[in-house]
PDB file of C-alpha atoms in Angstrom:
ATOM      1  CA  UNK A 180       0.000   0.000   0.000  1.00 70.00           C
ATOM      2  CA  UNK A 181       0.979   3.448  -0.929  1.00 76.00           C
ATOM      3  CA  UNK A 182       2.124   6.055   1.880  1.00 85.00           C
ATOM      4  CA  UNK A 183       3.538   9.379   2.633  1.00 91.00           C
ATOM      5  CA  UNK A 184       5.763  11.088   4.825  1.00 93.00           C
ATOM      6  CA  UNK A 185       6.016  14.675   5.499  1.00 95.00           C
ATOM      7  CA  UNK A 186       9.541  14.859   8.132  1.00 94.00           C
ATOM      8  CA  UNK A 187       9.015  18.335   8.954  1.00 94.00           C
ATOM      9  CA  UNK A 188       5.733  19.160  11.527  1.00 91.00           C
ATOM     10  CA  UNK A 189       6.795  22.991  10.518  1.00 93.00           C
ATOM     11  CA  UNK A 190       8.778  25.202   8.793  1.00 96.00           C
ATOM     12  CA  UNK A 191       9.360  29.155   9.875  1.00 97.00           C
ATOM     13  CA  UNK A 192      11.279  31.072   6.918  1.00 97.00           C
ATOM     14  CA  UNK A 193      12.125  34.932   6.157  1.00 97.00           C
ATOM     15  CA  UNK A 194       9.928  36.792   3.588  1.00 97.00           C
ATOM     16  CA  UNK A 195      12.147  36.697   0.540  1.00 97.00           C
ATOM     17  CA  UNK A 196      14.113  33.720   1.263  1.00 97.00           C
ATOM     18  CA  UNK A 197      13.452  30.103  -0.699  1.00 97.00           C
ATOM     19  CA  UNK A 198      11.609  27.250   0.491  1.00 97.00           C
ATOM     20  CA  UNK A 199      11.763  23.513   0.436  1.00 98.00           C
ATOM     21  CA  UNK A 200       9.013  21.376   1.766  1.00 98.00           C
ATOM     22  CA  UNK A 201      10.118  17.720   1.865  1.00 98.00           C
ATOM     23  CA  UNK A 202       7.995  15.021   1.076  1.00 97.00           C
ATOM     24  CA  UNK A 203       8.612  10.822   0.608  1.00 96.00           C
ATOM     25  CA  UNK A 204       6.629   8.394  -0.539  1.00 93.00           C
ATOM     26  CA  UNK A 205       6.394   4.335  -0.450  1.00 89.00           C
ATOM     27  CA  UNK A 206       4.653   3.095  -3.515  1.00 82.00           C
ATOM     28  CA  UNK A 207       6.288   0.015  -5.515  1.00 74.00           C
ATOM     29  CA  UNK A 208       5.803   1.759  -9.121  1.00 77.00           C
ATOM     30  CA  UNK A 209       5.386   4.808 -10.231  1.00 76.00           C
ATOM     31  CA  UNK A 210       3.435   7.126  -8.441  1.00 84.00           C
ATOM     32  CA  UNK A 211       0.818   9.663  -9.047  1.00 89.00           C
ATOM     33  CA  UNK A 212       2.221  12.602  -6.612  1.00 93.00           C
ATOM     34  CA  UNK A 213       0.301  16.157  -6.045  1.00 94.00           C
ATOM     35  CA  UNK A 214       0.920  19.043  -3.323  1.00 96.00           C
ATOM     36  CA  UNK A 215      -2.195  20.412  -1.717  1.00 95.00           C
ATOM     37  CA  UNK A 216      -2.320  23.782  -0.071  1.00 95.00           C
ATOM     38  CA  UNK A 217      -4.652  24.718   3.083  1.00 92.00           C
ATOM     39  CA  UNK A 218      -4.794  28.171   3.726  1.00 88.00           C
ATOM     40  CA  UNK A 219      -6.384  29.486   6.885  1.00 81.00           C
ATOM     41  CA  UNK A 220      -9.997  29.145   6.692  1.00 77.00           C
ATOM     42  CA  UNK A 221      -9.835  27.803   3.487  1.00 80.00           C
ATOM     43  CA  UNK A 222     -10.251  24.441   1.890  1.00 82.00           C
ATOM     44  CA  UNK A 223      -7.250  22.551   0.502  1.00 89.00           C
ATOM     45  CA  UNK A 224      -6.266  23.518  -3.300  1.00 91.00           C
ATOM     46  CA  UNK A 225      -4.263  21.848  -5.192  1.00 92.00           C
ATOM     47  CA  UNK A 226      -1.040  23.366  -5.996  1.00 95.00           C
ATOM     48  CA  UNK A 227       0.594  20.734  -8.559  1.00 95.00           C
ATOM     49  CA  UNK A 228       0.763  17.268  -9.853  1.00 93.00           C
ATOM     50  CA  UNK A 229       3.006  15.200 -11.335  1.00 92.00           C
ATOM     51  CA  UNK A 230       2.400  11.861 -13.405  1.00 86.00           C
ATOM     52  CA  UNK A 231       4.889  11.111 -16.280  1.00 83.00           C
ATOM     53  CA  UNK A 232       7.419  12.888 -18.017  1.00 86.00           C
ATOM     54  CA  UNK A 233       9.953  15.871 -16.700  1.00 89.00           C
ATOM     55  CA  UNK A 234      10.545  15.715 -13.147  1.00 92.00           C
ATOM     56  CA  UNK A 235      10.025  19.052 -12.319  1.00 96.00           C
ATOM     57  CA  UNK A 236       6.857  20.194 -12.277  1.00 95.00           C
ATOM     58  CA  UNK A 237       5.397  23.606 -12.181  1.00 96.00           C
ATOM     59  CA  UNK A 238       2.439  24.899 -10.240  1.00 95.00           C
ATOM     60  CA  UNK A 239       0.481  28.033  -9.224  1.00 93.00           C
ATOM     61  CA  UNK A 240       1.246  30.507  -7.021  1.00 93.00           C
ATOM     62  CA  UNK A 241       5.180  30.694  -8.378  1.00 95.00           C
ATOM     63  CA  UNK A 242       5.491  26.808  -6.525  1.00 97.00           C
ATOM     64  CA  UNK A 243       7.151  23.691  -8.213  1.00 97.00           C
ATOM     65  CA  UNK A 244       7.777  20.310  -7.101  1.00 98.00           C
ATOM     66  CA  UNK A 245      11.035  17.779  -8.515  1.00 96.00           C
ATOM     67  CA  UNK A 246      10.079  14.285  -8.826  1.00 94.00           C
ATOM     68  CA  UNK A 247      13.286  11.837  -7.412  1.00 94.00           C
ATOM     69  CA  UNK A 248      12.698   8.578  -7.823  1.00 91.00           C
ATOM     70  CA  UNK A 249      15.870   7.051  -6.386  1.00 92.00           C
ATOM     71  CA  UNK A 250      14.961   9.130  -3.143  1.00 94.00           C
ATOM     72  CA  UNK A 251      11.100   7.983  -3.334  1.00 93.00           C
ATOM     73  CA  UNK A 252      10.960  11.873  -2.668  1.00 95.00           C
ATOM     74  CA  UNK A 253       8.900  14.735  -4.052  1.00 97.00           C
ATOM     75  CA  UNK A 254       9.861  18.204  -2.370  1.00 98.00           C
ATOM     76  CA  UNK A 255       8.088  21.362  -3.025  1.00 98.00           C
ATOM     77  CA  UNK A 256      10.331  24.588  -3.382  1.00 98.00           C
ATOM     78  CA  UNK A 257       9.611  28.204  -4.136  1.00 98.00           C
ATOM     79  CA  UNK A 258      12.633  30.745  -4.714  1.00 97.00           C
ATOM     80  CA  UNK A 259      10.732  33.241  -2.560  1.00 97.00           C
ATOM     81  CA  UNK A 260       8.575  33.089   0.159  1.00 97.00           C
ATOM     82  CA  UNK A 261       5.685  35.578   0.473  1.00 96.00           C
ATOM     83  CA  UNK A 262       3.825  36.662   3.200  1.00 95.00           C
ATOM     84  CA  UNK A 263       0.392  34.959   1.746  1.00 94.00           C
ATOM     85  CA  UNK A 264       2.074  31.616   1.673  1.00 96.00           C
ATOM     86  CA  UNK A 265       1.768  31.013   4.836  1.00 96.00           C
ATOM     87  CA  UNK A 266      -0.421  27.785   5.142  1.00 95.00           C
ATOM     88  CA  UNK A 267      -0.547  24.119   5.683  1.00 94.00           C
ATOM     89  CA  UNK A 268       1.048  22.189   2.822  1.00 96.00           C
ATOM     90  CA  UNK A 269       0.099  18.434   2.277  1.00 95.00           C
ATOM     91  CA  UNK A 270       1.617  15.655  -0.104  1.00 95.00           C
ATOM     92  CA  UNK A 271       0.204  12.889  -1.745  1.00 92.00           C
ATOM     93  CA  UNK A 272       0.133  10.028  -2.996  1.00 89.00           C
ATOM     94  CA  UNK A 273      -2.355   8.577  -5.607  1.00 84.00           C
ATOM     95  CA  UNK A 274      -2.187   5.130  -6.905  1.00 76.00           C
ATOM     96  CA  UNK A 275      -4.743   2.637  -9.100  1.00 72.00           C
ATOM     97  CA  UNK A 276      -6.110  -0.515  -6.101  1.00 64.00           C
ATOM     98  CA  UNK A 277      -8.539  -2.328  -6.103  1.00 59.00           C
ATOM     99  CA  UNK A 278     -11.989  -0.465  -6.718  1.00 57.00           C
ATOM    100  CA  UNK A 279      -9.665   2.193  -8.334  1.00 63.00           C
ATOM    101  CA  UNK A 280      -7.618   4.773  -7.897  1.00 72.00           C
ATOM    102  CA  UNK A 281      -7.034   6.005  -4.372  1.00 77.00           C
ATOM    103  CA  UNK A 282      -5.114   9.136  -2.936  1.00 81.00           C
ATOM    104  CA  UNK A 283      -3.339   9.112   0.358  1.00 83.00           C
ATOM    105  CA  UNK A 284      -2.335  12.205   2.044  1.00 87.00           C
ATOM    106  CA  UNK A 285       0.866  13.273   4.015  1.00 90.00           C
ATOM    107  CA  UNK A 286       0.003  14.620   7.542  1.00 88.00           C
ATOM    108  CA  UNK A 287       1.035  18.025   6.291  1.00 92.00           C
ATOM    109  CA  UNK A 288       3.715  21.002   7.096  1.00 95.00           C
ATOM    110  CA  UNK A 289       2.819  24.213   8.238  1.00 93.00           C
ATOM    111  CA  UNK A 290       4.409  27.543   6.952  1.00 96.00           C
ATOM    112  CA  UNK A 291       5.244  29.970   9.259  1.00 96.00           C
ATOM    113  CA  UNK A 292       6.400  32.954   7.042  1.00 97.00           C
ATOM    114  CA  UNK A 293       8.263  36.344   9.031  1.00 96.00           C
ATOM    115  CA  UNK A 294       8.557  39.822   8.203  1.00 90.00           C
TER     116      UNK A 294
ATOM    117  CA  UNK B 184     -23.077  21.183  -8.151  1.00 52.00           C
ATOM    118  CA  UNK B 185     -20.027  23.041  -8.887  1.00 78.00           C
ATOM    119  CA  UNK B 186     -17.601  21.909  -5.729  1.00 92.00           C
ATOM    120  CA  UNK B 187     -17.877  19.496  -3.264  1.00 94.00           C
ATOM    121  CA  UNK B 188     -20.734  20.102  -0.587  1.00 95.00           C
ATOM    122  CA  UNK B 189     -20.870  20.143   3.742  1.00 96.00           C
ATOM    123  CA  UNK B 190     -23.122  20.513   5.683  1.00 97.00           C
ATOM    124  CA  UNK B 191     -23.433  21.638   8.470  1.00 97.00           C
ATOM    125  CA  UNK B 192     -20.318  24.476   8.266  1.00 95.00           C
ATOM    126  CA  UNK B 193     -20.561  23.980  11.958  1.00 96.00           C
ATOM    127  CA  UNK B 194     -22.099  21.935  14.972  1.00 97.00           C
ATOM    128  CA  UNK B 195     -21.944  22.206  18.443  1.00 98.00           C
ATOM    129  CA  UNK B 196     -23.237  19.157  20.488  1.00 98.00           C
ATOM    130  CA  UNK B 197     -23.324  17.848  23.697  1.00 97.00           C
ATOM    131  CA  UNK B 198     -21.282  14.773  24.925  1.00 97.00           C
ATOM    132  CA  UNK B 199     -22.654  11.673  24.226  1.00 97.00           C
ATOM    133  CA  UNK B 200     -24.999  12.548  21.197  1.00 98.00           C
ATOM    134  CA  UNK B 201     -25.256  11.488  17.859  1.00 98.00           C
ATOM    135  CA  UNK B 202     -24.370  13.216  14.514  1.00 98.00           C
ATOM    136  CA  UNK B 203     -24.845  13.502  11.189  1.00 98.00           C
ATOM    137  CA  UNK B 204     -22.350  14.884   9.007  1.00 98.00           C
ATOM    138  CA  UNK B 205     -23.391  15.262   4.968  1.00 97.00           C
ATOM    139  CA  UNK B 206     -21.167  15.408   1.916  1.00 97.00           C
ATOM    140  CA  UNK B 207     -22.263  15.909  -1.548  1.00 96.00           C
ATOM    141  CA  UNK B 208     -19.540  15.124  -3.603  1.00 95.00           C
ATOM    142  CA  UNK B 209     -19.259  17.042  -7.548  1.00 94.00           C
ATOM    143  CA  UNK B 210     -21.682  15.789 -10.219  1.00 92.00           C
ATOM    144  CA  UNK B 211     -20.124  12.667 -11.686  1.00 89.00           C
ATOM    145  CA  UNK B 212     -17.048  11.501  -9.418  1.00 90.00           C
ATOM    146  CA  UNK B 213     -17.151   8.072  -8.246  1.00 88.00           C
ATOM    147  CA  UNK B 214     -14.406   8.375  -5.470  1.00 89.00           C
ATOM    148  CA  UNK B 215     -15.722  10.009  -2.072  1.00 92.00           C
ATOM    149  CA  UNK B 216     -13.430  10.407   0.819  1.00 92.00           C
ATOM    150  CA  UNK B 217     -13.769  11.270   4.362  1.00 95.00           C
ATOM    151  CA  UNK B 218     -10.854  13.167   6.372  1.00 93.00           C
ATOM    152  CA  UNK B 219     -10.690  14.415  10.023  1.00 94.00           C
ATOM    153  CA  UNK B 220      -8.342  16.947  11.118  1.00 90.00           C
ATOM    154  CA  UNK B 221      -7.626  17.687  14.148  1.00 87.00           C
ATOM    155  CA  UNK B 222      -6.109  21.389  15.954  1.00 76.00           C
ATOM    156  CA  UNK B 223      -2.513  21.061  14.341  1.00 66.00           C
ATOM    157  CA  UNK B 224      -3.183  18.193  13.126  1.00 71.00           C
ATOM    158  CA  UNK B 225      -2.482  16.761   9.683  1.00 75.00           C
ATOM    159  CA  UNK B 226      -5.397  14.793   7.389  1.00 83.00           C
ATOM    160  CA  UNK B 227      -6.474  11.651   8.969  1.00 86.00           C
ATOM    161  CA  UNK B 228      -7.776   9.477   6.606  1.00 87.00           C
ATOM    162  CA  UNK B 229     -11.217   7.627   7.543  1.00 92.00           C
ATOM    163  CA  UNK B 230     -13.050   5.934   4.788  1.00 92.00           C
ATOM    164  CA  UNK B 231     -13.127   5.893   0.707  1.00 90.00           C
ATOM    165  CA  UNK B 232     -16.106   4.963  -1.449  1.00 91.00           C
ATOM    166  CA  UNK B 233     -15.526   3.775  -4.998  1.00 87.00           C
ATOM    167  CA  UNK B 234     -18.643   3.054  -7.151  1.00 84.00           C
ATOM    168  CA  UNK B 235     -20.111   0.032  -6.298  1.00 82.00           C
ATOM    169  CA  UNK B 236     -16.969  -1.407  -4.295  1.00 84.00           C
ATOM    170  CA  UNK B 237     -17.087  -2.173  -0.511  1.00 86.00           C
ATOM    171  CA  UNK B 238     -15.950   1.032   1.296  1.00 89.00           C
ATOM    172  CA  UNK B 239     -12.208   1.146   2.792  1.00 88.00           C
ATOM    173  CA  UNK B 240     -12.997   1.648   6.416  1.00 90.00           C
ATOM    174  CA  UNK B 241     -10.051   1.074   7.622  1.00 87.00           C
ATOM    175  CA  UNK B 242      -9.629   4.789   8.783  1.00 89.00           C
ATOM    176  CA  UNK B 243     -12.403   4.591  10.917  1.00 94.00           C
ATOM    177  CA  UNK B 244     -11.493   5.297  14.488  1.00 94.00           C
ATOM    178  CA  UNK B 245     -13.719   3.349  16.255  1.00 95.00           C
ATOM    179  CA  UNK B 246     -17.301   1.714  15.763  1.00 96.00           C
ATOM    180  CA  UNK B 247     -18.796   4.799  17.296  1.00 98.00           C
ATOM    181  CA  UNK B 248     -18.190   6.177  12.964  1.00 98.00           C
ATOM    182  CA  UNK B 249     -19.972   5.426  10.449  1.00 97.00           C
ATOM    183  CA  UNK B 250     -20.708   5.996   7.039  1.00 97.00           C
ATOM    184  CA  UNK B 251     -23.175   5.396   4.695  1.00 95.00           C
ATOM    185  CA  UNK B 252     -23.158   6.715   0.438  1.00 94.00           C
ATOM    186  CA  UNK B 253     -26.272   6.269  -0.893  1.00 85.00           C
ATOM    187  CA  UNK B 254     -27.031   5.969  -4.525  1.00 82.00           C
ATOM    188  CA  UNK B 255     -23.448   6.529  -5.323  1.00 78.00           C
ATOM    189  CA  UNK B 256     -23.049   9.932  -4.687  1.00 90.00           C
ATOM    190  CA  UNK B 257     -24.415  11.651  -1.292  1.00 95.00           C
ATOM    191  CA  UNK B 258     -22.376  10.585   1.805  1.00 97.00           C
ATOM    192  CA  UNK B 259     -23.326  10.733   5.265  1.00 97.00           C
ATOM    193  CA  UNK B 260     -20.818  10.024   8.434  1.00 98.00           C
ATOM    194  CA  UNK B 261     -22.383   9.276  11.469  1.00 98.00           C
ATOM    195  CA  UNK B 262     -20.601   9.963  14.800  1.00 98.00           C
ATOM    196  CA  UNK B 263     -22.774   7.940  17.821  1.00 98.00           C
ATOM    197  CA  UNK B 264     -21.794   8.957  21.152  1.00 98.00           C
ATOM    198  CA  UNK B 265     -19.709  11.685  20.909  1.00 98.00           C
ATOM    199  CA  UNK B 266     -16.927  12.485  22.832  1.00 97.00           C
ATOM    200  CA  UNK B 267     -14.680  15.350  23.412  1.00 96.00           C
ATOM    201  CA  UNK B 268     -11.498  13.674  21.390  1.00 95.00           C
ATOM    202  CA  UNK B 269     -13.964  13.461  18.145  1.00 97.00           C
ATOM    203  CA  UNK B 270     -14.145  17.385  17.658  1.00 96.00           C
ATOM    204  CA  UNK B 271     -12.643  18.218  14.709  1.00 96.00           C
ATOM    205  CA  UNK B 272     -12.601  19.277  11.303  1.00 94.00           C
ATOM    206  CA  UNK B 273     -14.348  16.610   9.337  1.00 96.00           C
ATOM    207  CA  UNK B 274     -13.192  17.107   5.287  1.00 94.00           C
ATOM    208  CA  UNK B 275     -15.003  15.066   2.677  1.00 95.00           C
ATOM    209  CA  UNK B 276     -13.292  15.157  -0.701  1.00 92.00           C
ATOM    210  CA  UNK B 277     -14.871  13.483  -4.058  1.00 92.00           C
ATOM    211  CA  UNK B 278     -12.646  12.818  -7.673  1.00 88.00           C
ATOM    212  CA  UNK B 279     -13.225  10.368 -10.749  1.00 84.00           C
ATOM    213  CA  UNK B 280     -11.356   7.735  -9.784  1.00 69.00           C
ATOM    214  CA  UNK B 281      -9.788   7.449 -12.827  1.00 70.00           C
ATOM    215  CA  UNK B 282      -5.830   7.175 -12.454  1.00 68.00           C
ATOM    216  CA  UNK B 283      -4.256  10.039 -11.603  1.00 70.00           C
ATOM    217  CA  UNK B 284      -7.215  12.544 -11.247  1.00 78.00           C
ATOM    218  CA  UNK B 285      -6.868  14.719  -8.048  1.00 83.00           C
ATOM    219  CA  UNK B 286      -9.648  15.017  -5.307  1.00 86.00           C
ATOM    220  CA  UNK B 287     -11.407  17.599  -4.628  1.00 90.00           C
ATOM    221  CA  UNK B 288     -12.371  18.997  -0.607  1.00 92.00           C
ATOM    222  CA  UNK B 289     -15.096  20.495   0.535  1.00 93.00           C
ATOM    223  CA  UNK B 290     -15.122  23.584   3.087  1.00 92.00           C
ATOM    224  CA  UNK B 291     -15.071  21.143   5.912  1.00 94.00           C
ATOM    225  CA  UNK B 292     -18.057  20.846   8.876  1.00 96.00           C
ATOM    226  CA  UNK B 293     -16.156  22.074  12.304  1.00 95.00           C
ATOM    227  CA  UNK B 294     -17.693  19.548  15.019  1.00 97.00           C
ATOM    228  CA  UNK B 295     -17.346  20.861  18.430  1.00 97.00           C
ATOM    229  CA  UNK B 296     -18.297  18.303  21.250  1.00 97.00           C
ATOM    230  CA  UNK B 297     -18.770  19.895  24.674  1.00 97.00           C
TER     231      UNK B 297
END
């Protein structure tokens, strides 16, 4: 069965500076891998997803995500930090089963962002 | 409907009651999904509907929860007996199933048991 790890609980970083949200995943193939945001108040969005093909993919919001498949890893960087990104950042992991395809979710980082 | 559906947005209830807790999922997607998350918590999962398949309970915390999808699309988790531990942010999320589509949440119902 497929799973994912998120090491870090939380993350503080300056206003400006670049991020890097880590992410790892057990699957035995290939995975189907996405980055959800949850702002406060809000529902979670998704931010990007990656299936096949280049390993870094792009998403909203100036965020992209590098697929690593001999780390069974899937971090989430943006070069700079704004205030509005602070949130709660969740990875996952989607993969076919039985009854079809199922999504699994990290238990999530939260961005602390300061002035 | 355009997005995925809660209701209530929020409900208060007294120890050891019963709630309901209703999802209506986005015209057309199979896949339903229940999440709870707790104050600084992350997503817990609870239990997935596909079609016709037997639901994946295996999130469920205890047989106090329930959950019921009826005519493959509106979903209803049941909560008997609340306690204090089960308040919460209960997230349903519904996708098509198909590989690699992404789910979609709803705004969440915030369950408060005092």
């Amino acid at each position: 069965a497929q799973s994912v790890t998120q090491p870090d609980i939380h993350i503080t970083v300056s206003e400006g500076a670049s991020l890097e949200l880590r992410c790892n995943y057990s699957y035995g193939a290939t995975p189907y891998l996405f980055w959800y945001v949850q702002s406060p108040g809000q529902g979670l969005q998704l931010l990007l997803k990656y299936f096949s093909g280049d390993t870094l993919v792009q998403g909203i919001k100036g965020f992209e995500a590098e697929f690593k498949r001999s780390q069974s890893s899937f971090n989430l960087r943006k070069p700079s930090v704004h205030w509005s990104d602070a949130a709660e950042y969740f990875c996952a992991v989607g993969a076919p089963g039985t009854g079809g395809f199922k999504t699994i979710f990290g238990a999530g980082t939260r961005l602390f962002v300061k002035a | 409907g355009a997005g995925v559906s809660q209701s209530p947005s929020n409900k208060v209830t007294e120890k050891g009651k019963d709630v309901e807790l209703r999802c209506d999922p986005i015209s057309g997607h199979t896949a339903l999904y229940w999440y709870r998350q707790s104050l600084g918590q992350g997503l817990e999962f609870l239990i997935y509907f596909q079609g016709n398949s037997a639901p994946d309970k295996s999130g469920l915390p205890s047989d106090r929860f329930s959950a019921e999808r009826t005519g493959g699309s509106v979903s209803t988790l049941t909560i008997q007996r609340t306690q204090q531990e089960d308040s919460a942010v209960y997230l349903c999320a519904s996708s098509l199933a198909r590989t690699g589509t992404e789910a979609f949440f709803g705004q969440g119902t915030r369950l408060t048991v005092v």
